[in-house]
Amino acid sequence: MADHTTVIALAGKGGVGKTSLSAAIVRLLSKKRPDAKILAIDADPAVGLSVALGVQPSETLDQIRKRVAEDVTGKLKDTQDILAEAKFRLYDALDEQKGFAFLAIGRPESAGCYCAINTYLKKVIEMLVDDFDYVVIDGEAGIEQINRRVLEKVTHLICVSDQSRKGLSIIETIRNVADELVMYDDIGLIVNRAPLPEKITEKEIGGVRVISVIPQDDAMTENDIEGKSIFELPDDTGILKGAEEALLNLKII
């Protein structure tokens, strides 16, 4: 990883708003760092980040992986050759938007293990990060990608939870696993969609510093229901203010 690259990965259980927060972070970085090269990676097979950012991905990482494998069979000697070939095709497949580039992992056509695509994603992250100033990774629900060391090297790991006891109890597990398997510079917790934000008085939960508490936000909910992108929200929307607070506390902006 290049010294100048800030890699932000979001992790947490499903349904806590990781994707919306990932999109909010991309929006904030593209606005506050207009000259920076920003890459948004949708590492969740559900491919929700594309909707949140208003992107129509032309090709997913899994499609690229399959096409490269088919095209180079018998032509290239080893995995390194295949990855080198893949890098050229990845840049062609990146969806260039105003202020950022986008890449989606995609959902493998066959049911079963995501081992192959997760392994490939890890290599892709390693290949691409040096060419960007900021990389924002919307991780899949749970800790599978942390367990498989897909997110092995990041500068900032952001845990996301709702206010439920079940959600917050998972944060310590994520931190413990990450401490063992992930190289990161800083870690923080965003408590999102909190119905009673005033009750969150701890500065640390599960051994992770609380960097933002975001109340339930009707504007964000309505935006999600209507399938609108994060760029259609007003600047004073709760999720944008909360995401900005988190980035400030992590000294990213």
PDB file of C-alpha atoms in Angstrom:
ATOM      1  CA  MET A   1       0.000   0.000   0.000  1.00  0.00           C
ATOM      2  CA  ALA A   2       1.332   3.422  -0.916  1.00  0.00           C
ATOM      3  CA  ASP A   3       2.021   5.761   1.987  1.00  0.00           C
ATOM      4  CA  HIS A   4      -0.381   8.362   0.627  1.00  0.00           C
ATOM      5  CA  THR A   5      -3.361   6.026   0.244  1.00  0.00           C
ATOM      6  CA  THR A   6      -6.130   6.121   2.853  1.00  0.00           C
ATOM      7  CA  VAL A   7      -8.077   2.862   2.814  1.00  0.00           C
ATOM      8  CA  ILE A   8     -11.365   2.968   4.733  1.00  0.00           C
ATOM      9  CA  ALA A   9     -13.238  -0.305   5.268  1.00  0.00           C
ATOM     10  CA  LEU A  10     -16.701  -0.535   6.859  1.00  0.00           C
ATOM     11  CA  ALA A  11     -17.715  -3.669   8.742  1.00  0.00           C
ATOM     12  CA  GLY A  12     -20.683  -4.804  10.819  1.00  0.00           C
ATOM     13  CA  LYS A  13     -23.735  -7.010  10.825  1.00  0.00           C
ATOM     14  CA  GLY A  14     -26.380  -6.726   8.130  1.00  0.00           C
ATOM     15  CA  GLY A  15     -29.044  -4.030   8.177  1.00  0.00           C
ATOM     16  CA  VAL A  16     -27.140  -1.381  10.133  1.00  0.00           C
ATOM     17  CA  GLY A  17     -26.566   1.046   7.264  1.00  0.00           C
ATOM     18  CA  LYS A  18     -22.972   0.265   6.205  1.00  0.00           C
ATOM     19  CA  THR A  19     -23.793   0.851   2.564  1.00  0.00           C
ATOM     20  CA  SER A  20     -25.463   4.213   3.156  1.00  0.00           C
ATOM     21  CA  LEU A  21     -22.522   5.305   5.301  1.00  0.00           C
ATOM     22  CA  SER A  22     -20.025   4.117   2.681  1.00  0.00           C
ATOM     23  CA  ALA A  23     -21.861   6.206   0.102  1.00  0.00           C
ATOM     24  CA  ALA A  24     -21.937   9.186   2.461  1.00  0.00           C
ATOM     25  CA  ILE A  25     -18.171   8.927   2.976  1.00  0.00           C
ATOM     26  CA  VAL A  26     -17.577   8.817  -0.783  1.00  0.00           C
ATOM     27  CA  ARG A  27     -19.772  11.897  -1.226  1.00  0.00           C
ATOM     28  CA  LEU A  28     -17.967  13.803   1.533  1.00  0.00           C
ATOM     29  CA  LEU A  29     -14.496  12.911   0.255  1.00  0.00           C
ATOM     30  CA  SER A  30     -15.372  13.822  -3.331  1.00  0.00           C
ATOM     31  CA  LYS A  31     -16.610  17.213  -2.128  1.00  0.00           C
ATOM     32  CA  LYS A  32     -13.866  18.005   0.371  1.00  0.00           C
ATOM     33  CA  ARG A  33     -11.012  16.503  -1.667  1.00  0.00           C
ATOM     34  CA  PRO A  34     -12.033  17.446  -5.242  1.00  0.00           C
ATOM     35  CA  ASP A  35      -8.530  16.863  -6.622  1.00  0.00           C
ATOM     36  CA  ALA A  36      -8.115  13.454  -5.015  1.00  0.00           C
ATOM     37  CA  LYS A  37      -8.449  10.110  -6.769  1.00  0.00           C
ATOM     38  CA  ILE A  38     -11.190   8.177  -4.958  1.00  0.00           C
ATOM     39  CA  LEU A  39     -12.179   4.543  -5.473  1.00  0.00           C
ATOM     40  CA  ALA A  40     -15.399   3.089  -4.064  1.00  0.00           C
ATOM     41  CA  ILE A  41     -15.431  -0.722  -3.846  1.00  0.00           C
ATOM     42  CA  ASP A  42     -18.687  -2.560  -3.265  1.00  0.00           C
ATOM     43  CA  ALA A  43     -17.366  -5.711  -1.586  1.00  0.00           C
ATOM     44  CA  ASP A  44     -20.861  -6.922  -0.680  1.00  0.00           C
ATOM     45  CA  PRO A  45     -22.339  -9.415  -3.176  1.00  0.00           C
ATOM     46  CA  ALA A  46     -25.724  -7.738  -2.624  1.00  0.00           C
ATOM     47  CA  VAL A  47     -24.333  -4.817  -4.696  1.00  0.00           C
ATOM     48  CA  GLY A  48     -26.174  -2.085  -2.787  1.00  0.00           C
ATOM     49  CA  LEU A  49     -23.486   0.576  -3.006  1.00  0.00           C
ATOM     50  CA  SER A  50     -24.102   1.091  -6.716  1.00  0.00           C
ATOM     51  CA  VAL A  51     -27.691   2.142  -5.982  1.00  0.00           C
ATOM     52  CA  ALA A  52     -26.614   4.354  -3.082  1.00  0.00           C
ATOM     53  CA  LEU A  53     -24.101   6.125  -5.325  1.00  0.00           C
ATOM     54  CA  GLY A  54     -26.332   6.204  -8.396  1.00  0.00           C
ATOM     55  CA  VAL A  55     -23.966   4.024 -10.445  1.00  0.00           C
ATOM     56  CA  GLN A  56     -24.880   1.451 -13.072  1.00  0.00           C
ATOM     57  CA  PRO A  57     -21.837  -0.874 -13.045  1.00  0.00           C
ATOM     58  CA  SER A  58     -20.877  -1.985 -16.534  1.00  0.00           C
ATOM     59  CA  GLU A  59     -19.075  -5.087 -15.323  1.00  0.00           C
ATOM     60  CA  THR A  60     -18.535  -6.662 -11.906  1.00  0.00           C
ATOM     61  CA  LEU A  61     -15.297  -8.036 -10.519  1.00  0.00           C
ATOM     62  CA  ASP A  62     -16.621 -11.591 -10.703  1.00  0.00           C
ATOM     63  CA  GLN A  63     -17.464 -11.139 -14.381  1.00  0.00           C
ATOM     64  CA  ILE A  64     -13.979  -9.773 -15.012  1.00  0.00           C
ATOM     65  CA  ARG A  65     -12.434 -12.704 -13.132  1.00  0.00           C
ATOM     66  CA  LYS A  66     -14.331 -15.247 -15.216  1.00  0.00           C
ATOM     67  CA  ARG A  67     -13.620 -13.496 -18.510  1.00  0.00           C
ATOM     68  CA  VAL A  68      -9.904 -13.203 -17.788  1.00  0.00           C
ATOM     69  CA  ALA A  69      -9.720 -16.846 -16.735  1.00  0.00           C
ATOM     70  CA  GLU A  70     -11.451 -17.941 -19.945  1.00  0.00           C
ATOM     71  CA  ASP A  71      -9.378 -15.696 -22.215  1.00  0.00           C
ATOM     72  CA  VAL A  72      -5.954 -16.564 -20.805  1.00  0.00           C
ATOM     73  CA  THR A  73      -6.385 -20.310 -20.292  1.00  0.00           C
ATOM     74  CA  GLY A  74      -3.374 -21.960 -21.862  1.00  0.00           C
ATOM     75  CA  LYS A  75      -1.808 -18.603 -22.784  1.00  0.00           C
ATOM     76  CA  LEU A  76      -0.379 -17.369 -19.480  1.00  0.00           C
ATOM     77  CA  LYS A  77       1.738 -19.472 -17.184  1.00  0.00           C
ATOM     78  CA  ASP A  78       0.792 -18.608 -13.626  1.00  0.00           C
ATOM     79  CA  THR A  79      -1.448 -16.646 -11.293  1.00  0.00           C
ATOM     80  CA  GLN A  80       0.810 -13.577 -11.370  1.00  0.00           C
ATOM     81  CA  ASP A  81       0.528 -13.411 -15.146  1.00  0.00           C
ATOM     82  CA  ILE A  82      -3.244 -13.693 -14.914  1.00  0.00           C
ATOM     83  CA  LEU A  83      -3.407 -10.951 -12.270  1.00  0.00           C
ATOM     84  CA  ALA A  84      -1.225  -8.691 -14.413  1.00  0.00           C
ATOM     85  CA  GLU A  85      -3.582  -9.242 -17.325  1.00  0.00           C
ATOM     86  CA  ALA A  86      -6.549  -8.621 -15.027  1.00  0.00           C
ATOM     87  CA  LYS A  87      -5.184  -5.257 -13.874  1.00  0.00           C
ATOM     88  CA  PHE A  88      -5.393  -3.826 -17.380  1.00  0.00           C
ATOM     89  CA  ARG A  89      -8.954  -5.046 -17.750  1.00  0.00           C
ATOM     90  CA  LEU A  90      -9.927  -3.760 -14.315  1.00  0.00           C
ATOM     91  CA  TYR A  91      -9.065  -0.211 -15.275  1.00  0.00           C
ATOM     92  CA  ASP A  92     -11.149  -0.535 -18.415  1.00  0.00           C
ATOM     93  CA  ALA A  93     -14.056  -1.802 -16.315  1.00  0.00           C
ATOM     94  CA  LEU A  94     -13.891   0.885 -13.596  1.00  0.00           C
ATOM     95  CA  ASP A  95     -16.960   3.074 -13.728  1.00  0.00           C
ATOM     96  CA  GLU A  96     -15.679   6.648 -13.734  1.00  0.00           C
ATOM     97  CA  GLN A  97     -18.087   9.028 -12.032  1.00  0.00           C
ATOM     98  CA  LYS A  98     -17.847  12.694 -11.176  1.00  0.00           C
ATOM     99  CA  GLY A  99     -15.383  12.691  -8.307  1.00  0.00           C
ATOM    100  CA  PHE A 100     -14.796   8.949  -7.907  1.00  0.00           C
ATOM    101  CA  ALA A 101     -14.359   5.571  -9.605  1.00  0.00           C
ATOM    102  CA  PHE A 102     -16.482   2.535  -8.751  1.00  0.00           C
ATOM    103  CA  LEU A 103     -15.974  -1.227  -8.718  1.00  0.00           C
ATOM    104  CA  ALA A 104     -18.463  -3.897  -7.592  1.00  0.00           C
ATOM    105  CA  ILE A 105     -17.513  -7.425  -6.535  1.00  0.00           C
ATOM    106  CA  GLY A 106     -20.734  -8.883  -7.968  1.00  0.00           C
ATOM    107  CA  ARG A 107     -22.535 -12.094  -7.111  1.00  0.00           C
ATOM    108  CA  PRO A 108     -21.151 -15.388  -8.460  1.00  0.00           C
ATOM    109  CA  GLU A 109     -23.654 -17.118 -10.732  1.00  0.00           C
ATOM    110  CA  SER A 110     -23.328 -20.478  -8.994  1.00  0.00           C
ATOM    111  CA  ALA A 111     -24.465 -20.930  -5.397  1.00  0.00           C
ATOM    112  CA  GLY A 112     -22.023 -21.774  -2.639  1.00  0.00           C
ATOM    113  CA  CYS A 113     -18.729 -20.470  -1.307  1.00  0.00           C
ATOM    114  CA  TYR A 114     -17.449 -17.001  -2.118  1.00  0.00           C
ATOM    115  CA  CYS A 115     -13.848 -18.095  -1.499  1.00  0.00           C
ATOM    116  CA  ALA A 116     -12.659 -17.612  -5.071  1.00  0.00           C
ATOM    117  CA  ILE A 117     -14.090 -14.145  -5.558  1.00  0.00           C
ATOM    118  CA  ASN A 118     -12.981 -13.013  -2.076  1.00  0.00           C
ATOM    119  CA  THR A 119      -9.432 -14.190  -2.794  1.00  0.00           C
ATOM    120  CA  TYR A 120      -9.522 -12.336  -6.091  1.00  0.00           C
ATOM    121  CA  LEU A 121     -10.904  -9.218  -4.389  1.00  0.00           C
ATOM    122  CA  LYS A 122      -7.972  -9.215  -1.967  1.00  0.00           C
ATOM    123  CA  LYS A 123      -5.521  -9.272  -4.879  1.00  0.00           C
ATOM    124  CA  VAL A 124      -7.456  -6.559  -6.703  1.00  0.00           C
ATOM    125  CA  ILE A 125      -7.378  -4.282  -3.650  1.00  0.00           C
ATOM    126  CA  GLU A 126      -3.623  -4.808  -3.403  1.00  0.00           C
ATOM    127  CA  MET A 127      -3.206  -3.954  -7.102  1.00  0.00           C
ATOM    128  CA  LEU A 128      -5.403  -0.871  -7.219  1.00  0.00           C
ATOM    129  CA  VAL A 129      -4.833   0.994  -3.957  1.00  0.00           C
ATOM    130  CA  ASP A 130      -1.508   2.529  -4.928  1.00  0.00           C
ATOM    131  CA  ASP A 131      -3.164   4.432  -7.776  1.00  0.00           C
ATOM    132  CA  PHE A 132      -5.743   6.159  -5.559  1.00  0.00           C
ATOM    133  CA  ASP A 133      -5.635   8.651  -2.714  1.00  0.00           C
ATOM    134  CA  TYR A 134      -8.728   7.245  -0.993  1.00  0.00           C
ATOM    135  CA  VAL A 135     -10.312   3.805  -1.186  1.00  0.00           C
ATOM    136  CA  VAL A 136     -13.683   3.220   0.489  1.00  0.00           C
ATOM    137  CA  ILE A 137     -14.711  -0.425   0.889  1.00  0.00           C
ATOM    138  CA  ASP A 138     -18.294  -1.386   1.725  1.00  0.00           C
ATOM    139  CA  GLY A 139     -17.737  -4.824   3.282  1.00  0.00           C
ATOM    140  CA  GLU A 140     -20.217  -7.673   3.293  1.00  0.00           C
ATOM    141  CA  ALA A 141     -22.338  -8.314   6.391  1.00  0.00           C
ATOM    142  CA  GLY A 142     -20.544 -10.101   9.215  1.00  0.00           C
ATOM    143  CA  ILE A 143     -16.837 -10.787   9.560  1.00  0.00           C
ATOM    144  CA  GLU A 144     -16.210 -13.342   6.794  1.00  0.00           C
ATOM    145  CA  GLN A 145     -14.051 -10.993   4.743  1.00  0.00           C
ATOM    146  CA  ILE A 146     -12.046 -10.138   7.864  1.00  0.00           C
ATOM    147  CA  ASN A 147     -11.683 -13.846   8.682  1.00  0.00           C
ATOM    148  CA  ARG A 148     -10.428 -14.520   5.163  1.00  0.00           C
ATOM    149  CA  ARG A 149      -8.070 -11.546   5.360  1.00  0.00           C
ATOM    150  CA  VAL A 150      -9.695  -9.917   2.355  1.00  0.00           C
ATOM    151  CA  LEU A 151      -9.392  -6.636   4.256  1.00  0.00           C
ATOM    152  CA  GLU A 152      -5.885  -7.455   5.444  1.00  0.00           C
ATOM    153  CA  LYS A 153      -4.364  -3.984   5.039  1.00  0.00           C
ATOM    154  CA  VAL A 154      -6.486  -0.906   5.658  1.00  0.00           C
ATOM    155  CA  THR A 155      -5.652   2.390   7.294  1.00  0.00           C
ATOM    156  CA  HIS A 156      -9.052   2.885   8.938  1.00  0.00           C
ATOM    157  CA  LEU A 157     -11.549   0.223   9.997  1.00  0.00           C
ATOM    158  CA  ILE A 158     -15.009   1.617  10.736  1.00  0.00           C
ATOM    159  CA  CYS A 159     -17.363  -0.666  12.656  1.00  0.00           C
ATOM    160  CA  VAL A 160     -21.050   0.105  12.172  1.00  0.00           C
ATOM    161  CA  SER A 161     -23.866  -0.962  14.490  1.00  0.00           C
ATOM    162  CA  ASP A 162     -27.410  -0.062  15.357  1.00  0.00           C
ATOM    163  CA  GLN A 163     -28.290   0.693  18.974  1.00  0.00           C
ATOM    164  CA  SER A 164     -29.507  -2.821  19.787  1.00  0.00           C
ATOM    165  CA  ARG A 165     -27.665  -4.837  22.411  1.00  0.00           C
ATOM    166  CA  LYS A 166     -27.195  -7.631  19.863  1.00  0.00           C
ATOM    167  CA  GLY A 167     -25.659  -5.269  17.337  1.00  0.00           C
ATOM    168  CA  LEU A 168     -23.321  -3.615  19.814  1.00  0.00           C
ATOM    169  CA  SER A 169     -22.235  -6.956  21.284  1.00  0.00           C
ATOM    170  CA  ILE A 170     -20.794  -7.944  17.896  1.00  0.00           C
ATOM    171  CA  ILE A 171     -18.426  -4.970  17.886  1.00  0.00           C
ATOM    172  CA  GLU A 172     -16.034  -6.575  20.359  1.00  0.00           C
ATOM    173  CA  THR A 173     -15.947  -9.727  18.211  1.00  0.00           C
ATOM    174  CA  ILE A 174     -15.133  -7.694  15.102  1.00  0.00           C
ATOM    175  CA  ARG A 175     -12.379  -5.848  16.937  1.00  0.00           C
ATOM    176  CA  ASN A 176     -10.864  -9.042  18.366  1.00  0.00           C
ATOM    177  CA  VAL A 177     -10.798 -10.737  14.960  1.00  0.00           C
ATOM    178  CA  ALA A 178      -9.491  -7.595  13.270  1.00  0.00           C
ATOM    179  CA  ASP A 179      -6.729  -7.201  15.863  1.00  0.00           C
ATOM    180  CA  GLU A 180      -5.499 -10.656  14.923  1.00  0.00           C
ATOM    181  CA  LEU A 181      -5.987 -10.619  11.162  1.00  0.00           C
ATOM    182  CA  VAL A 182      -6.063  -7.020   9.916  1.00  0.00           C
ATOM    183  CA  MET A 183      -3.322  -4.409   9.768  1.00  0.00           C
ATOM    184  CA  TYR A 184      -4.963  -1.060  10.488  1.00  0.00           C
ATOM    185  CA  ASP A 185      -3.871   2.315  11.831  1.00  0.00           C
ATOM    186  CA  ASP A 186      -7.118   3.345  13.515  1.00  0.00           C
ATOM    187  CA  ILE A 187     -10.529   1.907  14.329  1.00  0.00           C
ATOM    188  CA  GLY A 188     -13.797   3.534  15.299  1.00  0.00           C
ATOM    189  CA  LEU A 189     -17.478   2.801  15.856  1.00  0.00           C
ATOM    190  CA  ILE A 190     -20.452   4.530  14.277  1.00  0.00           C
ATOM    191  CA  VAL A 191     -23.753   3.836  16.025  1.00  0.00           C
ATOM    192  CA  ASN A 192     -26.270   4.368  13.239  1.00  0.00           C
ATOM    193  CA  ARG A 193     -30.068   4.724  13.176  1.00  0.00           C
ATOM    194  CA  ALA A 194     -30.109   5.227  16.934  1.00  0.00           C
ATOM    195  CA  PRO A 195     -33.688   5.745  18.231  1.00  0.00           C
ATOM    196  CA  LEU A 196     -32.359   6.993  21.590  1.00  0.00           C
ATOM    197  CA  PRO A 197     -28.983   8.579  20.847  1.00  0.00           C
ATOM    198  CA  GLU A 198     -28.909  10.384  24.194  1.00  0.00           C
ATOM    199  CA  LYS A 199     -28.588   7.003  25.932  1.00  0.00           C
ATOM    200  CA  ILE A 200     -25.248   6.306  24.281  1.00  0.00           C
ATOM    201  CA  THR A 201     -22.930   7.959  26.768  1.00  0.00           C
ATOM    202  CA  GLU A 202     -19.942   5.607  26.520  1.00  0.00           C
ATOM    203  CA  LYS A 203     -16.831   6.849  24.756  1.00  0.00           C
ATOM    204  CA  GLU A 204     -15.927   3.264  23.930  1.00  0.00           C
ATOM    205  CA  ILE A 205     -18.056   0.169  23.196  1.00  0.00           C
ATOM    206  CA  GLY A 206     -16.561  -3.303  22.879  1.00  0.00           C
ATOM    207  CA  GLY A 207     -13.117  -1.797  23.066  1.00  0.00           C
ATOM    208  CA  VAL A 208     -13.793   0.483  20.090  1.00  0.00           C
ATOM    209  CA  ARG A 209     -13.933   4.269  20.311  1.00  0.00           C
ATOM    210  CA  VAL A 210     -17.318   5.767  19.426  1.00  0.00           C
ATOM    211  CA  ILE A 211     -16.654   8.262  16.624  1.00  0.00           C
ATOM    212  CA  SER A 212     -20.256   9.169  15.762  1.00  0.00           C
ATOM    213  CA  VAL A 213     -23.825   8.530  16.895  1.00  0.00           C
ATOM    214  CA  ILE A 214     -26.392   9.080  14.143  1.00  0.00           C
ATOM    215  CA  PRO A 215     -30.095   9.303  15.050  1.00  0.00           C
ATOM    216  CA  GLN A 216     -32.822   7.717  12.969  1.00  0.00           C
ATOM    217  CA  ASP A 217     -33.182   9.781   9.829  1.00  0.00           C
ATOM    218  CA  ASP A 218     -36.498   9.967   7.967  1.00  0.00           C
ATOM    219  CA  ALA A 219     -34.859  11.737   5.023  1.00  0.00           C
ATOM    220  CA  MET A 220     -32.390   8.872   4.555  1.00  0.00           C
ATOM    221  CA  THR A 221     -35.140   6.271   4.941  1.00  0.00           C
ATOM    222  CA  GLU A 222     -37.272   7.997   2.310  1.00  0.00           C
ATOM    223  CA  ASN A 223     -34.263   8.277   0.024  1.00  0.00           C
ATOM    224  CA  ASP A 224     -33.627   4.524   0.341  1.00  0.00           C
ATOM    225  CA  ILE A 225     -37.264   3.635  -0.314  1.00  0.00           C
ATOM    226  CA  GLU A 226     -37.309   5.741  -3.465  1.00  0.00           C
ATOM    227  CA  GLY A 227     -34.012   4.296  -4.667  1.00  0.00           C
ATOM    228  CA  LYS A 228     -32.320   7.685  -4.836  1.00  0.00           C
ATOM    229  CA  SER A 229     -28.578   8.197  -4.553  1.00  0.00           C
ATOM    230  CA  ILE A 230     -26.754   9.760  -1.620  1.00  0.00           C
ATOM    231  CA  PHE A 231     -26.036  12.794  -3.807  1.00  0.00           C
ATOM    232  CA  GLU A 232     -29.728  13.709  -3.780  1.00  0.00           C
ATOM    233  CA  LEU A 233     -29.798  14.308  -0.027  1.00  0.00           C
ATOM    234  CA  PRO A 234     -29.528  17.817   1.476  1.00  0.00           C
ATOM    235  CA  ASP A 235     -26.173  18.673   3.067  1.00  0.00           C
ATOM    236  CA  ASP A 236     -27.721  18.881   6.531  1.00  0.00           C
ATOM    237  CA  THR A 237     -29.079  15.319   6.487  1.00  0.00           C
ATOM    238  CA  GLY A 238     -28.225  13.379   9.649  1.00  0.00           C
ATOM    239  CA  ILE A 239     -26.215  10.647   7.947  1.00  0.00           C
ATOM    240  CA  LEU A 240     -23.993  13.174   6.168  1.00  0.00           C
ATOM    241  CA  LYS A 241     -23.367  15.146   9.356  1.00  0.00           C
ATOM    242  CA  GLY A 242     -22.682  11.926  11.266  1.00  0.00           C
ATOM    243  CA  ALA A 243     -20.329  10.573   8.614  1.00  0.00           C
ATOM    244  CA  GLU A 244     -18.442  13.875   8.568  1.00  0.00           C
ATOM    245  CA  GLU A 245     -18.078  13.756  12.368  1.00  0.00           C
ATOM    246  CA  ALA A 246     -16.658  10.240  12.070  1.00  0.00           C
ATOM    247  CA  LEU A 247     -14.133  11.277   9.403  1.00  0.00           C
ATOM    248  CA  LEU A 248     -13.052  14.248  11.528  1.00  0.00           C
ATOM    249  CA  ASN A 249     -12.598  12.053  14.604  1.00  0.00           C
ATOM    250  CA  LEU A 250     -10.480   9.655  12.563  1.00  0.00           C
ATOM    251  CA  LYS A 251      -8.484  12.639  11.204  1.00  0.00           C
ATOM    252  CA  ILE A 252      -9.261  11.607   7.635  1.00  0.00           C
ATOM    253  CA  ILE A 253     -10.531  15.087   6.776  1.00  0.00           C
TER     254      ILE A 253
END
